[in-house]
Coordinates of C-alpha atoms and ligand atoms in Angstrom, one line a residue:
M5 CA -3.8 2.3 -26.9
P6 CA -4.8 0.9 -23.5
T7 CA -2.7 1.6 -20.4
N8 CA -1.5 -1.1 -18.0
Q9 CA -4.1 0.3 -15.6
D10 CA -6.9 -0.1 -18.2
V11 CA -6.1 -3.7 -18.9
A12 CA -5.8 -4.5 -15.2
E13 CA -9.2 -3.0 -14.5
Q14 CA -10.8 -5.0 -17.3
L15 CA -9.4 -8.2 -16.0
N16 CA -10.4 -7.3 -12.4
L17 CA -14.0 -6.8 -13.6
V18 CA -13.9 -10.3 -15.2
F19 CA -12.7 -11.7 -11.9
Q20 CA -15.6 -10.1 -10.0
L21 CA -18.2 -11.1 -12.5
M22 CA -16.9 -14.6 -12.6
Q23 CA -17.3 -14.9 -8.8
L24 CA -20.9 -13.7 -9.1
A25 CA -21.6 -16.1 -12.0
G26 CA -20.3 -19.0 -9.9
E27 CA -17.6 -19.7 -12.4
N28 CA -14.8 -22.1 -11.5
R29 CA -12.8 -20.6 -8.7
F30 CA -9.4 -21.2 -10.2
K31 CA -10.5 -19.7 -13.5
A32 CA -11.6 -16.6 -11.7
I33 CA -8.5 -16.4 -9.6
A34 CA -6.4 -16.5 -12.8
F35 CA -8.0 -13.3 -13.8
D36 CA -7.4 -11.7 -10.5
K37 CA -3.8 -12.7 -10.6
A38 CA -3.3 -11.5 -14.1
S39 CA -4.9 -8.2 -13.2
Q40 CA -2.5 -7.7 -10.3
T41 CA 0.5 -8.7 -12.3
I42 CA -0.3 -6.2 -15.0
K43 CA -1.0 -3.4 -12.5
G44 CA 2.5 -3.9 -11.2
L45 CA 4.2 -4.5 -14.6
S46 CA 7.5 -2.6 -15.0
D47 CA 7.0 -2.1 -18.8
D48 CA 4.4 -0.8 -21.0
I49 CA 1.9 -3.5 -21.8
N50 CA 1.7 -2.2 -25.4
E51 CA 5.2 -3.5 -26.1
Y52 CA 4.0 -7.0 -25.3
I53 CA 0.8 -6.5 -27.3
E54 CA 2.7 -5.3 -30.4
N55 CA 5.2 -8.2 -30.1
K56 CA 2.4 -10.7 -29.4
N57 CA 4.4 -12.1 -26.5
L58 CA 2.1 -11.4 -23.5
T59 CA 2.6 -15.0 -22.4
D60 CA 6.2 -14.2 -21.6
I61 CA 4.8 -12.4 -18.5
K62 CA 4.6 -14.7 -15.6
G63 CA 1.0 -15.2 -14.6
I64 CA -0.5 -14.5 -18.1
G65 CA -1.7 -17.6 -19.8
K66 CA -2.6 -18.1 -23.4
S67 CA -6.3 -17.6 -23.1
I68 CA -6.0 -14.4 -21.0
A69 CA -3.4 -13.1 -23.5
E70 CA -5.9 -13.6 -26.3
D71 CA -8.5 -11.6 -24.3
I72 CA -6.0 -8.8 -24.0
Y73 CA -5.1 -8.8 -27.7
A74 CA -8.7 -8.6 -28.5
Y75 CA -9.2 -5.7 -26.1
A76 CA -6.3 -3.8 -27.5
E77 CA -7.6 -4.2 -31.0
T78 CA -11.3 -3.6 -30.5
G79 CA -11.6 -1.7 -27.2
K80 CA -13.7 -4.6 -25.8
M81 CA -12.7 -7.7 -24.0
P82 CA -14.9 -10.6 -25.3
V83 CA -14.8 -12.6 -22.1
L84 CA -15.9 -9.5 -20.2
E85 CA -18.7 -8.8 -22.6
A86 CA -19.9 -12.4 -22.3
F87 CA -20.1 -12.2 -18.5
K88 CA -21.7 -8.8 -18.6
E89 CA -24.6 -10.5 -20.5
K90 CA -24.9 -13.0 -17.6
V91 CA -24.4 -10.7 -14.6
P92 CA -25.0 -7.0 -14.5
L93 CA -22.0 -4.8 -13.4
G94 CA -24.1 -3.2 -10.7
L95 CA -24.0 -6.4 -8.7
I96 CA -20.2 -6.1 -8.1
K97 CA -20.8 -3.7 -5.3
W98 CA -22.9 -6.3 -3.6
L99 CA -19.9 -8.5 -3.1
D100 CA -18.9 -6.1 -0.3
I101 CA -22.0 -6.9 1.8
S102 CA -20.9 -9.4 4.5
G103 CA -23.4 -12.2 5.0
L104 CA -24.3 -12.2 1.3
G105 CA -22.4 -14.5 -0.9
P106 CA -22.2 -14.6 -4.7
K107 CA -24.8 -17.4 -4.8
N108 CA -27.4 -15.4 -2.9
I109 CA -26.6 -12.2 -4.8
L110 CA -27.4 -13.9 -8.1
K111 CA -30.5 -15.5 -6.7
I112 CA -31.9 -12.2 -5.4
H113 CA -31.1 -10.6 -8.7
E114 CA -32.8 -13.3 -10.7
E115 CA -35.8 -13.4 -8.4
F116 CA -36.5 -9.7 -8.2
G117 CA -34.6 -8.3 -11.2
I118 CA -32.8 -5.6 -9.1
T119 CA -29.2 -4.5 -9.5
E120 CA -28.9 -1.5 -7.0
I121 CA -28.2 -1.7 -3.3
E122 CA -30.9 1.0 -2.8
E123 CA -33.4 -1.5 -4.3
L124 CA -32.1 -4.2 -2.1
K125 CA -32.7 -2.0 0.9
G126 CA -36.3 -1.5 -0.2
L127 CA -36.7 -5.3 -0.4
I128 CA -35.5 -5.7 3.1
E129 CA -37.7 -3.0 4.5
S130 CA -40.8 -4.4 2.8
G131 CA -40.1 -7.9 4.2
E132 CA -39.8 -9.4 0.7
L133 CA -36.3 -10.5 1.0
A134 CA -36.9 -12.5 4.2
K135 CA -39.5 -14.6 2.3
L136 CA -36.9 -15.8 -0.3
P137 CA -36.3 -19.5 0.4
G138 CA -32.9 -20.0 2.1
L139 CA -32.7 -16.5 3.5
G140 CA -35.1 -15.7 6.3
G141 CA -35.6 -12.8 8.7
K142 CA -32.3 -13.2 10.5
S143 CA -30.2 -13.1 7.3
A144 CA -32.2 -10.1 6.0
E145 CA -31.5 -8.3 9.3
K146 CA -27.8 -9.1 9.0
I147 CA -27.6 -7.9 5.5
A148 CA -29.4 -4.7 6.4
K149 CA -26.9 -4.0 9.1
S150 CA -24.0 -4.8 6.9
I151 CA -25.3 -2.3 4.3
E152 CA -25.6 0.3 6.9
W153 CA -22.0 -0.2 8.0
M154 CA -20.9 -0.2 4.4
E155 CA -22.5 3.1 3.8
K156 CA -21.1 4.6 6.9
F157 CA -17.6 3.5 6.5
D158 CA -15.3 2.7 3.6
E159 CA -14.5 -0.9 3.1
R160 CA -10.8 -0.2 3.6
C161 CA -8.9 2.2 5.8
R162 CA -5.5 3.8 5.7
I163 CA -2.5 2.1 7.2
D164 CA -2.1 4.7 10.0
Q165 CA -5.8 4.3 11.1
A166 CA -5.4 0.5 11.2
T167 CA -2.1 0.7 13.0
K168 CA -3.6 2.8 15.8
I169 CA -6.5 0.3 16.3
A170 CA -4.2 -2.7 16.3
E171 CA -1.8 -1.1 18.8
V172 CA -4.6 -0.4 21.3
I173 CA -5.9 -4.0 21.1
V174 CA -2.5 -5.7 21.2
E175 CA -1.5 -3.5 24.1
S176 CA -4.6 -4.4 26.1
M177 CA -4.1 -8.2 25.5
K178 CA -0.4 -8.8 25.5
D179 CA -0.1 -9.3 29.3
L180 CA -3.3 -11.3 29.9
P181 CA -2.9 -14.7 31.4
G182 CA -2.1 -17.4 28.9
V183 CA -0.8 -15.1 26.2
E184 CA 2.6 -16.5 25.1
K185 CA 2.8 -14.7 21.8
I186 CA 0.8 -11.9 20.0
E187 CA 1.4 -10.5 16.6
V188 CA -0.4 -8.5 13.9
A189 CA -0.8 -10.5 10.7
G190 CA -2.6 -9.8 7.3
S191 CA -2.2 -6.8 5.2
L192 CA -1.2 -4.6 8.1
R193 CA 1.9 -6.7 8.8
R194 CA 2.6 -6.6 5.1
A195 CA 2.4 -2.8 5.2
K196 CA -0.2 -2.4 2.5
E197 CA -1.2 1.2 2.1
T198 CA -4.9 0.4 2.8
I199 CA -6.2 -2.3 5.0
G200 CA -9.4 -4.3 4.8
D201 CA -9.7 -6.0 8.2
I202 CA -7.1 -6.1 10.9
D203 CA -5.8 -9.6 11.8
I204 CA -4.3 -10.4 15.2
L205 CA -2.9 -13.7 16.2
V206 CA -2.5 -14.8 19.8
G207 CA -0.4 -17.9 20.8
A208 CA -2.1 -19.4 23.8
K209 CA -3.1 -22.9 25.1
E210 CA -6.7 -23.8 24.4
E211 CA -7.7 -23.6 28.1
Y212 CA -7.2 -19.8 27.9
S213 CA -9.3 -19.3 24.8
N214 CA -12.6 -18.5 26.4
D215 CA -11.3 -15.8 28.7
L216 CA -9.1 -14.3 26.0
F217 CA -12.1 -14.0 23.6
D218 CA -14.2 -12.5 26.4
A219 CA -11.5 -9.9 26.9
F220 CA -11.3 -9.2 23.2
T221 CA -15.0 -9.0 22.5
S222 CA -15.7 -6.8 25.5
H223 CA -12.8 -4.4 24.7
E224 CA -14.0 -0.7 25.1
R225 CA -13.4 0.0 21.4
V226 CA -15.7 -2.8 20.3
T227 CA -19.2 -1.8 19.2
E228 CA -20.4 -5.1 17.6
I229 CA -19.5 -8.8 17.8
L230 CA -19.5 -10.1 14.2
G231 CA -18.8 -13.7 15.2
R232 CA -17.3 -15.9 17.8
G233 CA -16.0 -19.4 17.2
E234 CA -13.6 -22.0 18.6
S235 CA -10.5 -20.4 17.4
K236 CA -11.5 -17.0 15.9
S237 CA -13.6 -14.0 16.9
S238 CA -14.4 -11.0 14.8
V239 CA -15.6 -7.6 16.0
R240 CA -16.3 -4.2 14.7
T241 CA -14.6 -1.3 16.4
K242 CA -16.0 2.2 17.1
E243 CA -14.0 3.4 14.1
G244 CA -16.0 0.9 11.9
R245 CA -13.1 -1.4 11.4
Q246 CA -13.3 -5.2 11.5
V247 CA -10.8 -7.0 13.7
D248 CA -10.2 -10.7 13.5
L249 CA -8.5 -12.3 16.5
R250 CA -7.3 -15.9 16.2
I251 CA -6.0 -18.0 19.1
I252 CA -3.4 -20.5 18.0
P253 CA -1.7 -23.3 19.9
P254 CA 1.8 -22.0 20.7
K255 CA 3.5 -24.9 18.7
S256 CA 1.6 -23.9 15.5
F257 CA 2.2 -20.2 16.0
A258 CA 5.0 -19.8 13.4
A259 CA 3.0 -21.6 10.7
A260 CA -0.2 -19.7 11.5
L261 CA 1.7 -16.4 11.5
M262 CA 3.1 -17.2 8.1
Y263 CA -0.2 -18.3 6.7
F264 CA -2.3 -15.4 8.0
T265 CA 0.3 -12.8 7.0
G266 CA -0.3 -13.8 3.4
S267 CA -0.5 -12.5 0.9
K268 CA -2.7 -15.2 -0.7
E269 CA -0.4 -15.0 -3.7
H270 CA 2.7 -15.5 -1.6
N271 CA 1.1 -18.4 0.2
I272 CA 0.2 -20.1 -3.1
V273 CA 3.9 -20.1 -4.1
M274 CA 5.0 -21.3 -0.7
R275 CA 2.5 -24.2 -0.8
S276 CA 3.8 -25.3 -4.2
R277 CA 7.4 -25.1 -3.0
A278 CA 6.4 -27.4 -0.2
R279 CA 4.8 -29.9 -2.6
E280 CA 7.9 -29.8 -4.8
R281 CA 9.8 -30.9 -1.8
G282 CA 7.4 -33.7 -0.8
M283 CA 5.7 -31.7 1.9
S284 CA 2.4 -30.1 2.6
L285 CA 2.2 -26.6 4.1
N286 CA -0.9 -25.3 5.8
E287 CA -1.8 -22.9 8.7
F288 CA -1.0 -25.6 11.2
G289 CA 2.4 -26.7 10.0
L290 CA 4.5 -28.4 7.5
Y291 CA 3.9 -32.2 7.0
D292 CA 5.4 -35.0 4.9
L293 CA 3.3 -36.4 2.1
F294 CA 2.2 -40.0 1.6
E295 CA 3.1 -41.6 -1.7
N296 CA -0.4 -40.9 -2.9
G297 CA 0.2 -37.2 -2.4
E298 CA -2.0 -36.9 0.8
T299 CA -0.8 -35.1 3.9
N300 CA 0.6 -37.3 6.6
R301 CA -0.7 -35.6 9.7
D302 CA 1.5 -37.9 11.9
A303 CA 4.7 -36.6 10.3
P304 CA 5.0 -32.9 11.1
H305 CA 8.2 -31.1 10.7
S306 CA 9.2 -29.2 13.8
F307 CA 10.3 -25.6 13.7
E308 CA 10.2 -22.6 16.0
T309 CA 10.1 -19.6 13.7
E310 CA 9.0 -18.4 10.3
A311 CA 12.6 -18.4 9.3
D312 CA 12.7 -22.2 9.9
I313 CA 9.8 -22.7 7.6
Y314 CA 11.4 -20.6 4.9
K315 CA 14.6 -22.5 5.3
L316 CA 12.9 -25.9 4.9
L317 CA 11.5 -24.5 1.6
G318 CA 14.9 -23.4 0.3
L319 CA 14.6 -19.7 1.2
S320 CA 15.9 -17.3 3.7
W321 CA 13.3 -15.4 5.8
V322 CA 11.3 -13.0 3.7
P323 CA 10.4 -9.7 5.4
P324 CA 6.6 -9.5 5.6
E325 CA 6.4 -6.3 3.6
L326 CA 7.8 -8.2 0.6
R327 CA 5.3 -11.1 0.6
E328 CA 3.3 -10.2 -2.5
D329 CA 4.8 -12.6 -5.0
R330 CA 6.5 -9.7 -6.7
G331 CA 10.0 -11.2 -7.1
E332 CA 10.8 -11.9 -3.5
F333 CA 11.3 -15.6 -4.2
E334 CA 14.0 -15.1 -6.7
I335 CA 15.8 -12.7 -4.3
F336 CA 15.6 -14.9 -1.2
E337 CA 16.6 -18.1 -2.9
E338 CA 19.9 -16.4 -3.6
Q339 CA 20.5 -13.9 -0.8
D340 CA 20.4 -14.2 3.0
E341 CA 18.9 -10.8 3.4
L342 CA 18.2 -7.5 1.7
P343 CA 19.5 -4.5 3.4
L344 CA 16.2 -2.7 3.4
V345 CA 15.9 0.8 4.9
Q346 CA 14.9 1.0 8.5
E347 CA 13.4 3.8 10.6
S348 CA 16.7 4.1 12.5
D349 CA 18.6 4.8 9.3
L350 CA 16.9 8.1 8.7
R351 CA 19.2 11.0 9.5
G352 CA 17.2 14.0 8.3
V353 CA 13.9 15.4 7.3
I354 CA 13.2 16.6 3.7
H355 CA 10.0 18.3 2.5
A356 CA 8.4 20.4 5.2
H357 CA 6.3 23.5 5.3
S358 CA 6.4 26.5 7.7
T359 CA 4.2 29.5 8.4
W360 CA 5.9 31.1 5.4
S361 CA 3.4 29.1 3.4
D362 CA 0.7 26.8 4.7
G363 CA 2.6 25.2 7.6
K364 CA 1.5 25.7 11.2
F365 CA 4.9 26.3 12.8
S366 CA 7.9 28.6 12.2
I367 CA 11.1 27.4 10.6
R368 CA 12.8 27.5 14.0
E369 CA 10.0 25.4 15.6
M370 CA 10.2 22.8 12.9
A371 CA 14.0 22.7 13.1
E372 CA 13.9 22.3 16.9
A373 CA 11.4 19.5 16.6
C374 CA 13.7 17.7 14.2
M375 CA 16.6 18.1 16.6
E376 CA 14.6 16.8 19.5
R377 CA 14.0 13.7 17.4
G378 CA 17.7 13.3 16.7
Y379 CA 17.7 14.4 13.1
E380 CA 20.7 16.2 11.6
Y381 CA 19.0 18.3 9.0
L382 CA 15.8 19.8 7.7
G383 CA 15.1 20.5 4.1
M384 CA 12.5 23.4 4.2
T385 CA 10.2 23.5 1.2
D386 CA 7.4 25.9 1.4
H387 CA 5.1 26.4 -1.6
S388 CA 6.0 28.4 -4.7
K389 CA 4.3 31.5 -5.9
T390 CA 1.7 30.0 -8.2
A391 CA 0.3 28.1 -5.2
A392 CA -1.3 31.3 -4.0
Y393 CA -4.0 29.3 -2.2
A394 CA -1.3 27.7 0.0
G395 CA 0.5 30.9 0.6
G396 CA 3.2 30.4 -2.0
L397 CA 6.3 32.6 -1.7
T398 CA 7.0 35.6 -3.9
E399 CA 10.6 36.3 -5.0
D400 CA 10.9 38.9 -2.2
E401 CA 9.6 36.5 0.5
I402 CA 12.1 33.9 -0.7
K403 CA 15.0 36.3 -0.1
Q404 CA 13.7 37.1 3.3
Q405 CA 13.3 33.4 4.1
W406 CA 16.9 32.7 3.0
E407 CA 18.1 35.4 5.4
E408 CA 16.2 33.8 8.2
I409 CA 17.6 30.3 7.4
D410 CA 21.2 31.7 7.2
K411 CA 20.7 33.3 10.7
L412 CA 19.4 30.1 12.2
N413 CA 22.2 28.0 10.7
E414 CA 24.8 30.4 12.1
E415 CA 23.1 30.3 15.5
F416 CA 23.0 26.5 15.5
K417 CA 26.7 26.4 14.5
S418 CA 27.9 28.7 17.2
A419 CA 25.8 26.8 19.7
G420 CA 27.7 23.7 18.6
K421 CA 24.7 21.9 17.3
N422 CA 25.1 19.3 14.6
F423 CA 22.1 20.6 12.6
V424 CA 21.6 22.4 9.3
I425 CA 18.6 23.7 7.5
F426 CA 18.6 23.4 3.7
K427 CA 17.0 26.1 1.6
G428 CA 14.5 24.4 -0.6
I429 CA 11.2 25.0 -2.3
E430 CA 8.3 22.9 -3.4
S431 CA 7.9 24.3 -6.8
D432 CA 4.7 23.8 -8.7
I433 CA 5.2 22.2 -12.1
L434 CA 3.4 24.6 -14.3
A435 CA 1.2 23.5 -17.2
D436 CA 4.1 23.5 -19.7
G437 CA 6.4 21.7 -17.2
S438 CA 8.5 24.7 -16.3
L439 CA 9.3 25.5 -12.7
D440 CA 7.7 28.4 -10.9
Y441 CA 10.7 30.9 -10.8
D442 CA 13.3 32.2 -13.1
D443 CA 16.8 30.6 -13.0
D444 CA 18.4 33.4 -11.0
I445 CA 16.1 32.6 -8.1
L446 CA 16.2 28.8 -8.6
E447 CA 20.0 29.1 -8.5
G448 CA 19.8 30.4 -4.9
F449 CA 18.1 27.3 -3.5
D450 CA 20.0 24.3 -2.2
F451 CA 17.4 22.1 -3.8
V452 CA 14.0 22.1 -5.5
I453 CA 11.2 19.6 -5.1
A454 CA 9.0 19.7 -8.2
S455 CA 5.4 18.8 -7.7
V456 CA 2.1 19.0 -9.6
H457 CA -0.6 20.7 -7.6
Q458 CA -2.9 21.9 -10.4
S459 CA -4.6 20.3 -13.4
L460 CA -4.0 16.8 -12.0
E461 CA -6.5 15.5 -14.6
T462 CA -4.4 16.6 -17.6
P463 CA -4.4 13.7 -20.1
R464 CA -1.6 11.2 -19.8
E465 CA 0.6 12.3 -22.7
K466 CA 0.4 16.0 -21.8
M467 CA 1.1 15.1 -18.2
M468 CA 4.1 13.1 -19.1
E469 CA 5.4 16.1 -21.2
R470 CA 5.1 18.2 -18.0
F471 CA 7.0 15.7 -16.0
R472 CA 9.7 15.2 -18.7
N473 CA 10.3 19.0 -18.7
A474 CA 10.4 19.2 -15.0
I475 CA 12.8 16.3 -14.6
K476 CA 15.1 17.6 -17.3
N477 CA 15.3 20.9 -15.5
P478 CA 18.7 20.8 -13.7
Y479 CA 17.3 22.6 -10.6
T480 CA 14.8 19.8 -9.9
R481 CA 16.4 17.4 -7.4
I482 CA 13.3 15.6 -6.2
V483 CA 9.9 14.9 -7.7
G484 CA 7.2 15.3 -5.1
H485 CA 4.1 13.0 -4.7
P486 CA 4.1 12.1 -8.4
T487 CA 0.4 11.1 -8.9
G488 CA -1.2 13.5 -6.3
R489 CA -3.5 10.7 -5.2
L490 CA -5.3 10.9 -1.9
L491 CA -5.9 7.3 -0.7
L492 CA -9.5 6.3 -0.5
K493 CA -10.5 9.8 -1.6
R494 CA -9.2 10.7 -5.0
N495 CA -7.4 8.8 -7.7
G496 CA -4.0 10.2 -8.8
S497 CA -3.1 11.6 -12.2
D498 CA -2.9 9.3 -15.1
I499 CA 0.8 9.0 -15.7
D500 CA 3.3 6.4 -16.9
L501 CA 5.1 5.8 -13.7
N502 CA 7.5 3.3 -15.2
E503 CA 8.7 5.9 -17.6
L504 CA 8.9 8.5 -14.8
V505 CA 11.0 6.2 -12.7
A506 CA 13.4 5.5 -15.5
L507 CA 13.6 9.2 -16.4
A508 CA 14.4 10.2 -12.8
A509 CA 17.1 7.6 -12.6
E510 CA 18.6 8.7 -15.9
H511 CA 18.7 12.4 -14.7
N512 CA 20.0 11.4 -11.2
T513 CA 16.9 12.9 -9.7
A514 CA 15.0 11.4 -6.8
I515 CA 11.3 10.6 -6.7
E516 CA 10.1 11.0 -3.1
I517 CA 8.0 8.5 -1.2
N518 CA 5.6 10.9 0.3
A519 CA 5.2 9.4 3.8
N520 CA 1.9 11.1 4.6
P521 CA -0.4 8.0 4.9
L522 CA -3.0 9.8 2.7
R523 CA -0.5 9.8 -0.1
L524 CA 2.3 7.1 0.1
D525 CA 3.1 8.3 -3.4
L526 CA 5.3 7.0 -5.2
D527 CA 3.5 3.7 -4.8
W528 CA 5.6 0.8 -3.6
S529 CA 4.6 -1.3 -6.6
Y530 CA 7.0 0.6 -8.8
G531 CA 9.8 -0.5 -6.5
N532 CA 10.9 -3.3 -8.8
K533 CA 11.3 -0.9 -11.7
A534 CA 13.1 1.6 -9.4
R535 CA 15.5 -1.1 -8.3
A536 CA 16.2 -2.2 -11.8
V537 CA 17.1 1.3 -12.9
G538 CA 18.8 2.4 -9.6
M539 CA 16.4 5.2 -8.9
M540 CA 17.0 7.1 -5.7
T541 CA 14.1 8.0 -3.4
S542 CA 13.7 10.1 -0.3
I543 CA 11.3 9.4 2.5
N544 CA 9.6 12.7 2.9
P545 CA 7.0 13.6 5.5
D546 CA 5.6 16.6 3.7
A547 CA 5.1 17.9 7.2
H548 CA 2.8 20.9 7.7
N549 CA 3.2 20.7 11.5
I550 CA 5.4 19.0 14.1
D551 CA 3.3 15.8 14.3
G552 CA 3.7 15.5 10.6
I553 CA 7.4 14.7 11.0
D554 CA 6.5 11.4 12.7
L555 CA 4.6 10.2 9.7
M556 CA 8.0 9.2 8.2
K557 CA 7.6 5.8 9.8
Y558 CA 4.8 5.0 7.2
G559 CA 7.1 6.0 4.4
V560 CA 9.7 3.7 5.7
K561 CA 7.2 0.8 5.6
I562 CA 6.3 1.6 2.0
A563 CA 9.9 2.0 1.0
R564 CA 10.7 -1.4 2.5
K565 CA 7.8 -2.8 0.6
G566 CA 9.2 -1.2 -2.5
K567 CA 12.5 -3.0 -1.8
Y568 CA 14.6 0.2 -1.3
E569 CA 17.9 -0.5 0.3
K570 CA 19.3 2.1 2.7
E571 CA 21.7 3.3 0.0
R572 CA 18.9 4.4 -2.3
V573 CA 17.2 6.5 0.3
L574 CA 18.5 10.1 0.2
N575 CA 17.7 11.1 3.8
T576 CA 19.7 8.1 5.3
K577 CA 22.8 10.1 4.2
S578 CA 24.8 12.6 6.1
A579 CA 24.1 16.3 5.6
E580 CA 27.3 16.6 3.5
D581 CA 26.3 13.7 1.2
V582 CA 22.8 15.1 0.8
M583 CA 24.2 18.4 -0.2
A584 CA 26.5 16.7 -2.6
F585 CA 23.5 15.0 -4.2
F586 CA 21.7 18.4 -4.4
K587 CA 24.7 20.0 -6.1
A588 CA 25.2 17.1 -8.6
R589 CA 22.6 18.4 -10.9
Ligands
DGT617 P1 -7.2 -7.2 3.6 O1 -7.8 -7.7 4.9 O2 -8.1 -7.2 2.5 O3 -6.5 -5.9 3.8 O4 -6.0 -8.2 3.2 P2 -5.4 -9.5 4.0 O5 -4.2 -9.9 3.2 O6 -5.2 -9.1 5.4 O7 -6.5 -10.6 3.8 P3 -7.4 -11.4 4.8 O8 -7.7 -10.6 6.1 O9 -8.6 -11.9 4.1 O10 -6.6 -12.7 5.2 C1 -5.4 -12.6 5.9 C2 -4.4 -13.6 5.3 O11 -4.8 -14.9 5.5 C3 -4.2 -13.5 3.9 O12 -3.3 -12.4 3.5 C4 -3.7 -14.8 3.5 C5 -4.4 -15.7 4.4 N1 -5.6 -16.3 3.7 C6 -6.9 -15.9 4.0 N2 -7.7 -16.6 3.2 C7 -7.0 -17.4 2.4 C8 -7.2 -18.3 1.3 O13 -8.4 -18.5 0.9 N3 -6.1 -18.9 0.7 C9 -4.9 -18.6 1.1 N4 -3.8 -19.1 0.5 N5 -4.6 -17.7 2.1 C10 -5.6 -17.1 2.7
CA618 CA1 -6.9 -8.5 6.8
CA619 CA1 -9.1 -11.1 8.1
ZN620 ZN1 2.9 19.1 -2.1

């Protein structure tokens, strides 16, 4: 039986091959959209396949449904097989080369019969590519450079890396003459876990554009200017990231901010809502339509903020993290706002390591760092004994650690400090799903985080058996980084996260959002399921040193993106309430 992931991947391949084959754009986008929908589906796709009701899923049309039924039945998707005949799969990678569109990719492939980027490099070196009509030496050079960059850097970076670059640039530009507004847009504003390019918008009158672009392109972090036009410039930074800066007339700023925040999918719905109301929405504004359906540029609606635009389209303001066409429209048609968790709601730190295992600081140092940041508790969770490579604790060491924590808690209490350390452990989930100590030891902890650290590649069904056992264990209060993914480095385990989310809710156990930007696991896209079943999360830094504590802010962004209200985030609660949750096993 295919998994949701399998089906999503097949559809995505069709999308990419269609682009290469020059297939109708809307047809191609339908596959992209279907792929994303299925990736984020809260139920097992096989239920729909068995009931033959795939078209009940919004975004799955009749013809794509047929493709999926055929895939489930035969293991092959006819439409994909057909396109594979036309365009070799190897060319998909070429789509990432900037300066080389699908048309030219196909042309080069047909002319020279090559499918590998290595072969393309050979063609450029030998001067053959430049001879191809319509390309020329300059294009060939540009393509060579782009391949070089591509090999040097990943196409995408993590949210923390992008945040740092964006902050530096915004900081250097925000006080320049003419800058009335400046905001980050694109996927970074939406808090996606990985970012392609960084989009920055400046609201300024046209007369300032030249100087502002000069300042941007000569910024000390810039190594290459990728392009400079009337209203947009693109650069490459020393970190290898692309940054697009757009200068917008102040009166269009709100419309542009909305448009360039995206997502594309969100924008599509917004545009059709505008049409339904006799208006046309674009990056410049919202206009009335003529009877014939064309935009009347002389009839702009005036507004100041994004919220005004949403209001004109029958919605309250949608927080940028939620703009993915993942149910936000239904919510904000009905509600004024969603009480999403905020950084300032966090009252404590859960999931941290000390020198007892593989952390860099003592328990006291970690606790004091938490206090300095205004937190009220620290849930210490060193590694368990099976994690020998990470200095996992033996039964004897655990008892010593408990004594140390008792002493520190007494000391804090007598010094009048409002701070408590919880005795926890990050227990490995063993191959059979059991925890790493006997019950008499487990009994002594305030709480247990259960995580998989070994045999991450266990087949799905076996893996689920491990998790089912771990969650059913009454000592497990939180599941740690469920898939074990390392973003842009390693895929996570193959598990049915929808089932895991439902199971956790049923057993009143939390699944953490591991806030380390390498992990951000549980993924935000399971937020709808978590919301439907009332699953609790905890925004956990998994801190191995003091700086690690500050990573919680990325977890907050992901939690917001997953639509978690404050009430469903454990570490927004008081120490007493957290303890009550721990004890309610
Ligand atoms: P990224 O850069 O891959 O992480 O993702 P985004 O979302 O930042 O994408 P980007 O940089 O290509 O474009 C920024 C936003 O601009 C995008 O989220 C929505 C808007 N946008 C760009 N191109 C299109 C388009 O062709 N159609 C629509 N509706 N919106 C677009
Ligand atoms: Ca972007
Ligand atoms: Ca961009
Ligand atoms: Zn861990």
